[in-house]
Short mmCIF file of C-alpha atoms in Angstrom, two decimals:
data_model
loop_
_atom_site.label_atom_id
_atom_site.label_comp_id
_atom_site.label_asym_id
_atom_site.label_seq_id
_atom_site.Cartn_x
_atom_site.Cartn_y
_atom_site.Cartn_z
CA UNK A 680 7.99 8.53 -29.54
CA UNK A 681 11.36 10.25 -30.44
CA UNK A 682 14.13 7.36 -30.33
CA UNK A 683 16.61 9.50 -31.80
CA UNK A 684 15.78 12.62 -29.82
CA UNK A 685 13.52 15.43 -30.41
CA UNK A 686 13.64 18.94 -31.42
CA UNK A 687 10.56 20.81 -30.38
CA UNK A 688 9.58 21.78 -26.72
CA UNK A 689 6.64 19.68 -25.21
CA UNK A 690 4.14 19.84 -22.48
CA UNK A 691 4.65 16.49 -20.99
CA UNK A 692 8.01 14.30 -21.33
CA UNK A 693 7.18 10.43 -20.56
CA UNK A 694 10.64 8.81 -19.99
CA UNK A 695 11.13 5.48 -19.97
CA UNK A 696 13.67 4.74 -17.18
CA UNK A 697 14.98 7.79 -15.42
CA UNK A 698 15.16 11.39 -15.64
CA UNK A 699 18.07 11.74 -18.36
CA UNK A 700 17.44 14.70 -20.52
CA UNK A 701 19.47 18.16 -19.52
CA UNK A 702 17.72 19.95 -22.48
CA UNK A 703 14.45 20.28 -21.06
CA UNK A 704 13.66 23.94 -20.01
CA UNK A 705 9.83 23.79 -19.57
CA UNK A 706 7.02 21.51 -19.26
CA UNK A 707 6.72 18.48 -16.93
CA UNK A 708 8.50 15.05 -16.78
CA UNK A 709 7.41 11.87 -15.48
CA UNK A 710 10.44 11.37 -13.62
CA UNK A 711 12.22 12.81 -10.59
CA UNK A 712 16.04 13.41 -10.90
CA UNK A 713 17.73 10.70 -8.33
CA UNK A 714 14.62 8.67 -7.69
CA UNK A 715 16.06 5.44 -8.95
CA UNK A 716 19.09 5.99 -6.85
CA UNK A 717 17.02 7.01 -3.51
CA UNK A 718 14.55 4.08 -3.75
CA UNK A 719 17.43 1.45 -4.20
CA UNK A 720 17.57 -1.12 -1.46
CA UNK A 721 20.40 0.13 0.55
CA UNK A 722 19.54 3.90 0.20
CA UNK A 723 15.61 3.10 1.13
CA UNK A 724 17.02 1.36 4.28
CA UNK A 725 19.05 3.91 5.21
CA UNK A 726 16.56 6.41 4.91
CA UNK A 727 14.01 4.20 6.79
CA UNK A 728 16.79 3.46 9.76
CA UNK A 729 17.22 7.23 10.15
CA UNK A 730 13.36 7.56 10.66
CA UNK A 731 13.19 4.38 12.99
CA UNK A 732 15.92 6.32 14.78
CA UNK A 733 13.76 9.29 15.41
CA UNK A 734 10.34 7.91 15.25
CA UNK A 735 10.74 4.24 16.34
CA UNK A 736 6.75 3.41 16.66
CA UNK A 737 5.79 5.43 13.63
CA UNK A 738 8.12 3.52 11.42
CA UNK A 739 7.72 0.02 12.43
CA UNK A 740 6.31 -0.94 9.31
CA UNK A 741 9.75 -1.59 7.88
CA UNK A 742 11.67 -4.98 8.69
CA UNK A 743 14.89 -4.63 10.78
CA UNK A 744 17.69 -4.50 8.24
CA UNK A 745 21.43 -4.61 8.01
CA UNK A 746 23.82 -3.26 5.06
CA UNK A 747 26.07 -5.60 3.43
CA UNK A 748 29.22 -5.99 3.46
CA UNK A 749 29.61 -2.66 5.55
CA UNK A 750 27.64 -4.10 8.47
CA UNK A 751 28.14 -7.85 8.30
CA UNK A 752 30.11 -7.92 11.58
CA UNK A 753 27.07 -5.88 13.13
CA UNK A 754 24.69 -8.12 11.75
CA UNK A 755 26.36 -11.43 13.25
CA UNK A 756 26.83 -9.89 16.84
CA UNK A 757 23.37 -8.36 17.10
CA UNK A 758 21.72 -12.01 15.93
CA UNK A 759 23.95 -13.64 18.48
CA UNK A 760 23.04 -11.37 21.26
CA UNK A 761 19.19 -11.69 20.35
CA UNK A 762 19.54 -15.34 20.30
CA UNK A 763 21.41 -15.36 23.78
CA UNK A 764 18.78 -13.24 25.55
CA UNK A 765 15.85 -15.49 23.57
CA UNK A 766 17.02 -19.19 23.09
CA UNK A 767 13.44 -19.79 21.74
CA UNK A 768 13.98 -17.00 18.90
CA UNK A 769 14.18 -18.82 15.44
CA UNK A 770 14.77 -16.28 12.90
CA UNK A 771 14.65 -16.25 9.28
CA UNK A 772 16.41 -13.84 7.21
CA UNK A 773 16.10 -12.46 3.47
CA UNK A 774 19.14 -11.40 1.62
CA UNK A 775 18.37 -8.93 -1.39
CA UNK A 776 21.03 -7.73 -3.86
CA UNK A 777 21.08 -3.77 -3.72
CA UNK A 778 20.34 -3.42 -7.39
CA UNK A 779 18.49 -6.36 -7.87
CA UNK A 780 14.72 -6.63 -9.54
CA UNK A 781 12.24 -9.09 -10.18
CA UNK A 782 13.62 -11.39 -7.57
CA UNK A 783 16.98 -11.61 -9.10
CA UNK A 784 19.60 -12.70 -6.33
CA UNK A 785 17.43 -12.88 -3.48
CA UNK A 786 17.80 -15.92 -0.99
CA UNK A 787 16.67 -17.10 2.62
CA UNK A 788 19.10 -18.18 5.38
CA UNK A 789 18.42 -18.94 8.87
CA UNK A 790 21.82 -17.92 10.46
CA UNK A 791 24.30 -15.28 9.26
CA UNK A 792 26.96 -17.93 8.44
CA UNK A 793 24.76 -18.79 5.46
CA UNK A 794 25.65 -15.65 3.83
CA UNK A 795 27.18 -16.19 0.59
CA UNK A 796 30.63 -14.69 0.99
CA UNK A 797 31.87 -15.11 -2.42
CA UNK A 798 33.48 -12.25 -4.24
CA UNK A 799 29.94 -11.18 -5.33
CA UNK A 800 29.03 -9.55 -1.89
CA UNK A 801 31.88 -7.15 -2.41
CA UNK A 802 31.16 -6.25 -5.99
CA UNK A 803 27.16 -6.35 -5.51
CA UNK A 804 26.34 -5.20 -2.24
CA UNK A 805 22.90 -6.24 -0.39
CA UNK A 806 20.42 -5.65 2.20
CA UNK A 807 19.78 -8.28 5.02
CA UNK A 808 16.22 -8.20 6.60
CA UNK A 809 14.07 -9.97 9.00
CA UNK A 810 11.92 -12.19 7.15
CA UNK A 811 8.06 -12.11 7.92
CA UNK A 812 7.30 -15.56 8.61
CA UNK A 813 3.64 -15.11 9.26
CA UNK A 814 1.83 -13.44 6.32
CA UNK A 815 -1.64 -13.27 5.68
CA UNK A 816 -2.61 -16.38 3.29
CA UNK A 817 -5.43 -16.37 0.84
CA UNK A 818 -6.25 -19.93 -0.52
CA UNK A 819 -3.14 -21.13 1.69
CA UNK A 820 -1.07 -18.83 -0.43
CA UNK A 821 1.31 -16.16 0.36
CA UNK A 822 0.77 -13.11 -1.59
CA UNK A 823 1.93 -9.09 -1.79
CA UNK A 824 0.24 -5.99 -2.91
CA UNK A 825 1.48 -3.58 -5.69
CA UNK A 826 -0.02 -0.10 -5.15
CA UNK A 827 0.50 2.56 -7.43
CA UNK A 828 1.37 6.24 -6.06
CA UNK A 829 1.80 9.26 -7.80
CA UNK A 830 4.28 11.52 -6.35
CA UNK A 831 2.67 14.94 -8.24
CA UNK A 832 5.04 17.57 -6.74
CA UNK A 833 8.06 17.51 -4.36
CA UNK A 834 7.73 21.51 -2.95
CA UNK A 835 4.85 21.41 -2.10
CA UNK A 836 4.65 17.99 -1.47
CA UNK A 837 1.57 16.15 -3.03
CA UNK A 838 0.82 12.68 -3.22
CA UNK A 839 -2.09 10.45 -4.61
CA UNK A 840 -2.71 6.84 -4.21
CA UNK A 841 -4.53 4.57 -6.66
CA UNK A 842 -7.77 3.39 -5.14
CA UNK A 843 -7.00 -0.21 -6.46
CA UNK A 844 -3.61 -2.35 -7.14
CA UNK A 845 -2.50 -5.66 -7.86
CA UNK A 846 -2.30 -8.77 -5.51
CA UNK A 847 0.45 -11.26 -6.62
CA UNK A 848 0.52 -14.75 -5.54
CA UNK A 849 2.89 -17.35 -4.69
CA UNK A 850 2.08 -20.64 -6.55
CA UNK A 851 2.95 -23.23 -3.87
CA UNK A 852 1.14 -23.56 -0.68
CA UNK A 853 2.73 -21.44 2.08
CA UNK A 854 4.65 -23.13 5.01
CA UNK A 855 7.02 -21.16 7.58
CA UNK A 856 10.65 -21.30 6.51
CA UNK A 857 12.58 -24.67 7.55
CA UNK A 858 16.07 -25.66 6.32
CA UNK A 859 14.21 -28.14 3.81
CA UNK A 860 12.20 -25.40 2.22
CA UNK A 861 14.12 -22.28 2.18
CA UNK A 862 14.99 -22.60 -1.34
CA UNK A 863 11.53 -22.98 -2.85
CA UNK A 864 11.06 -19.69 -4.18
CA UNK A 865 7.43 -20.35 -5.46
CA UNK A 866 6.64 -20.57 -1.92
CA UNK A 867 8.21 -17.67 -0.31
CA UNK A 868 8.97 -15.05 -2.88
CA UNK A 869 5.84 -13.36 -4.36
CA UNK A 870 7.56 -12.02 -7.44
CA UNK A 871 5.72 -12.02 -10.53
CA UNK A 872 8.68 -12.68 -12.79
CA UNK A 873 9.41 -15.62 -10.73
CA UNK A 874 6.15 -17.24 -10.28
CA UNK A 875 5.32 -16.77 -14.08
CA UNK A 876 7.54 -19.72 -14.78
CA UNK A 877 5.90 -21.98 -12.15
CA UNK A 878 3.75 -24.81 -13.81
CA UNK A 879 1.15 -23.77 -10.97
CA UNK A 880 0.89 -20.15 -12.18
CA UNK A 881 -2.90 -19.29 -13.17
CA UNK A 882 -3.56 -16.87 -15.92
CA UNK A 883 -7.34 -15.77 -15.03
CA UNK A 884 -9.86 -13.59 -17.08
CA UNK A 885 -11.52 -12.67 -14.05
CA UNK A 886 -10.15 -10.10 -11.19
CA UNK A 887 -10.99 -12.41 -8.48
CA UNK A 888 -9.12 -15.62 -9.13
CA UNK A 889 -5.88 -16.69 -10.43
CA UNK A 890 -2.40 -15.79 -9.74
CA UNK A 891 -2.80 -12.02 -10.19
CA UNK A 892 -5.83 -10.31 -8.79
CA UNK A 893 -7.08 -7.04 -7.71
CA UNK A 894 -6.08 -5.52 -4.32
CA UNK A 895 -10.04 -4.56 -4.12
CA UNK A 896 -10.98 -8.43 -4.78
CA UNK A 897 -8.80 -9.10 -1.78
CA UNK A 898 -10.43 -6.29 0.36
CA UNK A 899 -13.94 -7.46 -0.29
CA UNK A 900 -13.01 -11.05 0.72
CA UNK A 901 -11.59 -9.82 3.97
CA UNK A 902 -14.60 -7.71 4.43
CA UNK A 903 -16.96 -10.79 4.05
CA UNK A 904 -14.96 -12.35 6.60
CA UNK A 905 -15.50 -9.70 9.00
CA UNK A 906 -12.01 -7.99 8.63
CA UNK A 907 -11.65 -4.12 9.43
CA UNK A 908 -10.83 -3.19 6.13
CA UNK A 909 -11.27 0.59 6.89
CA UNK A 910 -8.33 0.38 9.15
CA UNK A 911 -6.11 -1.65 6.86
CA UNK A 912 -6.88 1.15 4.27
CA UNK A 913 -5.77 3.76 6.71
CA UNK A 914 -2.72 1.98 7.68
CA UNK A 915 -1.91 1.61 4.30
CA UNK A 916 -2.47 5.52 3.50
CA UNK A 917 -0.10 6.16 6.57
CA UNK A 918 2.69 3.63 5.35
CA UNK A 919 2.79 5.40 1.98
CA UNK A 920 3.05 9.14 3.45
CA UNK A 921 5.52 8.23 5.96
CA UNK A 922 7.59 6.36 3.24
CA UNK A 923 7.30 9.42 0.67
CA UNK A 924 8.50 11.53 4.26
CA UNK A 925 11.58 9.60 4.24
CA UNK A 926 12.66 9.70 0.70
CA UNK A 927 11.79 13.35 0.10
CA UNK A 928 14.97 14.77 1.76
CA UNK A 929 17.18 12.79 -0.65
CA UNK A 930 15.15 13.80 -3.66
CA UNK A 931 15.45 17.43 -2.85
CA UNK A 932 19.24 17.26 -3.08
CA UNK A 933 19.21 15.54 -6.32
CA UNK A 934 16.38 17.82 -7.48
CA UNK A 935 18.21 21.28 -6.70
CA UNK A 936 21.15 19.55 -8.37
CA UNK A 937 19.85 18.70 -11.88
CA UNK A 938 17.22 21.65 -11.79
CA UNK A 939 18.71 24.51 -9.68
CA UNK A 940 16.39 27.27 -8.51
CA UNK A 941 16.07 30.32 -10.43
CA UNK A 942 16.97 28.74 -13.99
CA UNK A 943 14.39 27.43 -16.27
CA UNK A 944 13.45 24.16 -16.07
CA UNK A 945 10.53 21.40 -15.95
CA UNK A 946 8.41 20.63 -13.19
CA UNK A 947 8.50 16.80 -12.29
CA UNK A 948 5.82 13.95 -11.19
CA UNK A 949 6.26 10.08 -11.01
CA UNK A 950 4.27 7.04 -10.63
CA UNK A 951 5.85 4.64 -7.94
CA UNK A 952 5.13 0.86 -7.36
CA UNK A 953 4.84 0.20 -3.47
CA UNK A 954 5.11 -3.11 -2.72
CA UNK A 955 3.36 -4.24 0.77
CA UNK A 956 2.88 -7.49 2.52
CA UNK A 957 0.06 -8.13 4.99
CA UNK A 958 0.97 -9.59 8.05
CA UNK A 959 -1.70 -12.32 9.64
CA UNK A 960 -2.77 -9.61 12.11
CA UNK A 961 -3.51 -7.32 8.74
CA UNK A 962 -0.53 -5.08 9.71
CA UNK A 963 0.96 -3.80 6.07
CA UNK A 964 4.58 -4.17 5.84
CA UNK A 965 6.69 -2.43 3.22
CA UNK A 966 9.07 -4.51 1.14
CA UNK A 967 9.94 -2.09 -1.30
CA UNK A 968 9.51 0.96 -3.48
CA UNK A 969 10.00 0.48 -7.26
CA UNK A 970 10.92 3.77 -9.40
CA UNK A 971 9.76 2.00 -12.61
CA UNK A 972 6.67 -0.36 -12.25
CA UNK A 973 6.02 -2.17 -15.00
CA UNK A 974 2.84 -0.80 -16.93
CA UNK A 975 2.33 -3.79 -19.32
CA UNK A 976 -1.24 -4.93 -19.49
CA UNK A 977 -0.35 -8.18 -21.51
CA UNK A 978 1.56 -11.39 -21.07
CA UNK A 979 3.24 -13.77 -23.03
CA UNK A 980 1.69 -17.40 -23.79
CA UNK A 981 3.56 -20.16 -25.14
CA UNK A 982 1.60 -21.51 -27.87
CA UNK A 983 3.94 -24.17 -28.95
CA UNK A 984 7.43 -24.93 -27.78
CA UNK A 985 9.48 -21.74 -28.16
CA UNK A 986 6.51 -20.10 -29.87
CA UNK A 987 5.11 -17.13 -27.79
CA UNK A 988 2.27 -14.90 -28.04
CA UNK A 989 1.35 -11.49 -26.31
CA UNK A 990 -2.34 -11.89 -24.80
CA UNK A 991 -4.25 -9.29 -22.77
CA UNK A 992 -4.22 -9.31 -18.92
CA UNK A 993 -7.64 -8.03 -17.76
CA UNK A 994 -6.40 -7.75 -14.31
CA UNK A 995 -3.57 -5.25 -15.35
CA UNK A 996 -5.64 -3.43 -17.62
CA UNK A 997 -8.23 -2.60 -15.29
CA UNK A 998 -5.61 -1.07 -12.65
CA UNK A 999 -2.90 0.22 -14.74
CA UNK A 1000 -4.88 2.03 -17.59
CA UNK A 1001 -6.77 4.01 -14.91
CA UNK A 1002 -3.63 4.75 -13.30
CA UNK A 1003 -1.84 6.23 -16.69
CA UNK A 1004 -4.94 7.93 -17.81
CA UNK A 1005 -5.67 9.89 -14.52
CA UNK A 1006 -2.02 10.73 -14.02
CA UNK A 1007 -2.18 12.60 -17.29
CA UNK A 1008 -5.42 14.08 -16.27
CA UNK A 1009 -3.96 15.41 -12.95
CA UNK A 1010 -0.97 16.90 -14.87
CA UNK A 1011 -2.84 18.14 -17.81
CA UNK A 1012 -0.80 21.61 -18.79
CA UNK A 1013 -4.27 22.89 -20.11
CA UNK A 1014 -6.10 22.86 -17.11
CA UNK A 1015 -4.94 26.01 -15.40
CA UNK A 1016 -5.34 27.52 -18.91
CA UNK A 1017 -9.05 26.20 -19.38
CA UNK A 1018 -9.93 27.53 -15.78
CA UNK A 1019 -8.56 30.84 -16.55
CA UNK A 1020 -10.83 31.39 -19.42
CA UNK A 1021 -13.97 30.51 -17.24
CA UNK A 1022 -15.69 28.72 -20.12
CA UNK A 1023 -19.23 28.08 -19.42
CA UNK A 1024 -21.79 25.66 -21.01
CA UNK A 1025 -24.76 27.34 -22.68
CA UNK A 1026 -27.93 26.02 -21.41
CA UNK A 1027 -28.90 24.98 -24.70
CA UNK A 1028 -26.03 22.48 -24.75
CA UNK A 1029 -26.99 21.25 -21.09
CA UNK A 1030 -30.37 20.25 -22.63
CA UNK A 1031 -28.71 18.35 -25.13
CA UNK A 1032 -26.85 16.39 -22.48
CA UNK A 1033 -23.50 17.77 -22.32
CA UNK A 1034 -22.17 16.17 -19.10
CA UNK A 1035 -19.65 17.58 -16.60
CA UNK A 1036 -16.77 15.14 -15.87
CA UNK A 1037 -17.54 13.72 -12.27
CA UNK A 1038 -15.69 14.95 -9.09
CA UNK A 1039 -12.38 13.68 -7.51
CA UNK A 1040 -12.73 10.20 -6.00
CA UNK A 1041 -12.41 10.73 -2.24
CA UNK A 1042 -12.42 8.44 0.36
CA UNK A 1043 -11.74 8.90 4.21
CA UNK A 1044 -8.94 6.50 5.46
CA UNK A 1045 -11.87 4.96 7.65
CA UNK A 1046 -13.80 4.41 4.93
CA UNK A 1047 -13.59 1.17 2.44
CA UNK A 1048 -12.76 1.45 -1.06
CA UNK A 1049 -16.25 0.84 -2.17
CA UNK A 1050 -17.57 3.67 0.22
CA UNK A 1051 -16.89 6.80 -2.32
CA UNK A 1052 -18.16 9.85 -2.46
CA UNK A 1053 -17.43 13.17 -4.35
CA UNK A 1054 -17.46 15.80 -1.60
CA UNK A 1055 -16.50 18.68 -3.85
CA UNK A 1056 -18.75 19.90 -6.55
CA UNK A 1057 -17.62 18.61 -9.88
CA UNK A 1058 -15.38 20.66 -11.84
CA UNK A 1059 -14.84 20.78 -15.91
CA UNK A 1060 -11.53 19.39 -16.69
CA UNK A 1061 -10.07 19.18 -20.40
CA UNK A 1062 -9.21 16.24 -22.27
CA UNK A 1063 -5.81 14.84 -21.55
CA UNK A 1064 -3.27 16.58 -23.99
CA UNK A 1065 0.16 15.16 -24.80
CA UNK A 1066 1.78 17.20 -27.60
CA UNK A 1067 4.88 18.70 -28.74
CA UNK A 1068 3.76 22.26 -28.83
CA UNK A 1069 1.12 24.19 -26.90
CA UNK A 1070 -1.96 24.99 -29.06
CA UNK A 1071 -2.40 28.56 -29.63
CA UNK A 1072 -5.51 29.80 -27.67
CA UNK A 1073 -6.69 31.41 -31.01
CA UNK A 1074 -6.86 27.53 -32.31
CA UNK A 1075 -9.19 26.64 -29.78
CA UNK A 1076 -13.15 26.87 -30.52
CA UNK A 1077 -15.22 28.77 -28.16
CA UNK A 1078 -17.59 26.51 -26.29
CA UNK A 1079 -20.54 28.57 -27.56
CA UNK A 1080 -19.82 27.67 -30.95
CA UNK A 1081 -20.11 24.08 -30.64
CA UNK A 1082 -22.96 22.80 -32.91
CA UNK A 1083 -26.13 21.40 -31.32
CA UNK A 1084 -25.38 17.86 -32.50
CA UNK A 1085 -21.93 17.80 -31.63
CA UNK A 1086 -20.72 14.71 -29.55
CA UNK A 1087 -19.73 15.26 -25.89
CA UNK A 1088 -16.06 15.82 -24.95
CA UNK A 1089 -13.90 12.84 -24.02
CA UNK A 1090 -13.33 13.96 -20.73
CA UNK A 1091 -17.19 14.02 -19.95
CA UNK A 1092 -17.39 10.36 -20.48
CA UNK A 1093 -14.39 9.23 -18.37
CA UNK A 1094 -15.22 7.66 -14.99
CA UNK A 1095 -14.16 9.65 -11.62
CA UNK A 1096 -10.62 9.74 -10.86
CA UNK A 1097 -9.20 6.63 -9.37
CA UNK A 1098 -6.21 8.67 -7.82
CA UNK A 1099 -6.73 9.91 -4.32
CA UNK A 1100 -4.87 12.64 -2.89
CA UNK A 1101 -3.69 11.75 0.48
CA UNK A 1102 -0.90 14.76 1.07
CA UNK A 1103 -1.40 17.63 1.76
CA UNK A 1104 -4.95 16.11 2.48
CA UNK A 1105 -3.52 14.73 5.69
CA UNK A 1106 -0.57 16.92 6.27
CA UNK A 1107 -1.55 18.01 9.77
CA UNK A 1108 -1.32 14.42 11.03
CA UNK A 1109 2.08 13.64 9.54
CA UNK A 1110 3.99 17.31 9.05
CA UNK A 1111 5.81 16.86 12.62
CA UNK A 1112 7.57 13.69 10.80
CA UNK A 1113 9.61 16.17 8.49
CA UNK A 1114 12.44 16.61 10.69
CA UNK A 1115 15.10 15.30 8.17
CA UNK A 1116 13.55 17.59 5.64
CA UNK A 1117 14.24 20.39 7.53
CA UNK A 1118 18.11 19.27 8.03
CA UNK A 1119 18.09 18.63 4.25
CA UNK A 1120 17.25 22.35 3.67
CA UNK A 1121 20.29 23.25 5.99
CA UNK A 1122 22.52 21.16 3.62
CA UNK A 1123 21.25 22.31 0.48
CA UNK A 1124 21.33 26.10 2.10
CA UNK A 1125 25.21 25.52 2.44
CA UNK A 1126 25.86 23.70 -0.62
CA UNK A 1127 27.56 26.78 -2.33
CA UNK A 1128 27.94 25.45 -5.74
CA UNK A 1129 24.91 24.97 -8.04
CA UNK A 1130 24.54 21.45 -9.56
CA UNK A 1131 26.51 19.59 -6.62
CA UNK A 1132 25.23 17.28 -4.04
CA UNK A 1133 28.08 17.23 -1.80
CA UNK A 1134 29.25 19.78 0.98
CA UNK A 1135 32.73 20.80 1.17
CA UNK A 1136 34.38 21.46 4.09
CA UNK A 1137 34.23 25.16 3.77
CA UNK A 1138 30.56 24.99 3.47
CA UNK A 1139 30.71 22.65 6.47
CA UNK A 1140 32.38 25.56 8.56
CA UNK A 1141 30.32 28.03 7.35
CA UNK A 1142 27.18 26.37 8.39
CA UNK A 1143 28.80 25.89 11.97
CA UNK A 1144 29.85 29.47 12.26
CA UNK A 1145 26.58 31.15 10.92
CA UNK A 1146 24.54 29.05 13.42
CA UNK A 1147 27.08 29.56 15.96
CA UNK A 1148 27.45 25.96 17.11
CA UNK A 1149 31.29 26.16 18.00
CA UNK A 1150 32.36 26.96 21.67
CA UNK A 1151 35.06 26.40 23.88
CA UNK A 1152 34.01 22.67 24.38
CA UNK A 1153 33.74 22.57 20.61
CA UNK A 1154 36.48 24.14 18.49
CA UNK A 1155 36.71 24.90 15.00
CA UNK A 1156 39.36 22.09 15.09
CA UNK A 1157 37.10 19.68 16.47
CA UNK A 1158 34.56 20.52 13.68
CA UNK A 1159 37.14 19.65 11.11
CA UNK A 1160 37.87 16.41 12.63
CA UNK A 1161 34.37 15.52 12.81
CA UNK A 1162 33.93 16.50 8.78
CA UNK A 1163 36.92 14.59 7.75
CA UNK A 1164 35.81 11.40 9.86
CA UNK A 1165 32.26 11.12 8.85
CA UNK A 1166 32.93 11.90 5.12
CA UNK A 1167 35.83 10.04 4.92
CA UNK A 1168 33.65 6.87 6.24
CA UNK A 1169 30.77 7.51 4.11
CA UNK A 1170 32.56 7.83 0.81
CA UNK A 1171 34.38 4.60 1.34
CA UNK A 1172 30.87 2.89 1.55
CA UNK A 1173 29.52 4.51 -1.46
CA UNK A 1174 29.89 4.31 -5.37
CA UNK A 1175 29.97 7.84 -5.96
CA UNK A 1176 33.60 9.00 -5.96
CA UNK A 1177 32.91 12.86 -5.80
CA UNK A 1178 34.71 14.16 -2.89
CA UNK A 1179 32.52 15.67 -0.04
CA UNK A 1180 29.90 15.20 2.38
CA UNK A 1181 26.73 13.61 1.09
CA UNK A 1182 23.38 14.27 2.59
CA UNK A 1183 23.24 10.99 4.75
CA UNK A 1184 26.99 11.98 6.19
CA UNK A 1185 25.30 15.54 6.98
CA UNK A 1186 22.54 14.13 8.90
CA UNK A 1187 24.64 11.79 10.81
CA UNK A 1188 26.94 14.90 11.88
CA UNK A 1189 23.94 17.04 12.72
CA UNK A 1190 22.40 14.13 15.08
CA UNK A 1191 26.21 14.10 16.49
CA UNK A 1192 26.36 17.80 17.23
CA UNK A 1193 22.67 17.56 18.50
CA UNK A 1194 23.65 14.95 21.12
CA UNK A 1195 26.55 16.73 22.13
CA UNK A 1196 24.52 19.80 22.86
CA UNK A 1197 21.44 18.36 24.28
CA UNK A 1198 22.54 15.16 26.39
CA UNK A 1199 19.91 14.61 28.49
CA UNK A 1200 17.12 14.69 25.65
CA UNK A 1201 15.93 11.80 23.46
CA UNK A 1202 17.42 11.84 20.01
CA UNK A 1203 14.07 13.34 18.40
CA UNK A 1204 14.09 16.02 20.86
CA UNK A 1205 17.72 16.61 20.68
CA UNK A 1206 17.21 16.97 16.59
CA UNK A 1207 14.33 19.32 16.95
CA UNK A 1208 15.92 21.71 19.63
CA UNK A 1209 19.19 22.00 17.41
CA UNK A 1210 17.17 22.84 14.21
CA UNK A 1211 15.15 25.50 16.01
CA UNK A 1212 18.56 26.98 17.20
CA UNK A 1213 19.84 27.17 13.72
CA UNK A 1214 16.71 28.13 11.70
CA UNK A 1215 16.06 30.93 14.44
CA UNK A 1216 19.80 31.99 14.22
CA UNK A 1217 19.85 32.04 10.37
CA UNK A 1218 16.56 34.14 10.11
CA UNK A 1219 18.64 36.71 12.50
CA UNK A 1220 21.36 36.71 10.38
CA UNK A 1221 19.37 36.89 7.01
CA UNK A 1222 17.65 39.80 8.65
CA UNK A 1223 20.64 41.93 9.26
CA UNK A 1224 21.72 41.22 6.08
CA UNK A 1225 18.53 42.75 4.64
CA UNK A 1226 19.06 45.97 6.92
CA UNK A 1227 22.54 46.08 5.85
CA UNK A 1228 21.40 45.62 2.10
CA UNK A 1229 18.72 48.68 2.70
CA UNK A 1230 21.33 50.78 4.38
#
């Protein structure tokens, strides 16, 4: 640990909260630039809404959401319209502060008029969502799932999902929301940090009982009752991949700003916490994504009034230790070096019982979590290295020099990886969803100034000219008006005071251009058609520039 900073370059940098070190020029960092901002409730809701506009059926796993205070009037009018069209509809809504965590500031309402319109809503924006009133119950209790997802790479996109997670239970039997029980947080909110203060919270040494259990124990229980856990697991994998696809455009903008292409810099990876709620029908619903999921493997126990002691939590230890350990194994900086040396184990060592580590844990989304197989031949991987300086290859002993009675390598005794690759493994099934990714590539191309996240008016005009999108019906004066209107509105909504057009504003402008050009098509086809035009014309322009360069 380096509480006062470091002097020597490292292989792996493990930051506590966010990517904040501008002096890293190599190695790997466990945080992506901008991840905390990207998964905030408002930013996540906007990203999911964009995807729902393009792919409504594919993104029906995220509750309908409105952003406060800017969409308060829209929220009120839409709710009243829906109630008028369906008088039997009696919804419940949940209000979540944008920057809140651990259940802080969350409350339930039955009507838009119940929103707390004190000064806090202006200074502390929030998201209001439809509350899922019919969750799956276990032992009459509501629960959610915390799954750990490793985003190992952004370009190319590489995603892993842990084979097990945590199930976090409420501590009061669930009842559908009424005006009388809306305030009962131990009944409706699954946050561990809230329920641990309940007198009914149960700390258990078993992973199958108590107020916090393993997700695999829930799957086993569901399977024993005839539930299709293979389909459930497949749906969860799909939810995770689609959510990451929705987040990557914003992340790429932050990434190019902090780590510009062509300059020395680290690569990044990050462990994310996905909070998922199962409906009674076993349909998984995304609640939120946590950029800094807790990795504590102990909890506080009150020995006497005011006197606490940290005691181990077997459930946390079983799940989280494996996630951390196998993340380090996957990003091991020595792995490629070891492969390049082609070190082989001598026959004598094989006779002495030196084992190769097990292969990658693989499971089809149509298999249960217990149906595991190693489909690829096992490959030797080195022990985890987390160091200040890369050791010289001269210092590493040759495998053939190992003594006959030498102990097995630490890697050989480790279990198979608990992290399963789901992308690019299933890329063919989901690549068609990456339309906004392509829009973001256009945005980044015309940013011009390295290290910025906002597109200026000159960059926007250059984009229009190079893609030949202006004509007699859409003049450059109209282009300027479009830029000013959209940019001014988006800048008034955000806390970032930097002038210029942010990515979300550019996406809105691009959608507007697509709708003007292809009026008779659905939005998805409009956007896809305009992307093809832009990419084709930019490729032709690039080809001409290459020819001019050769001339």
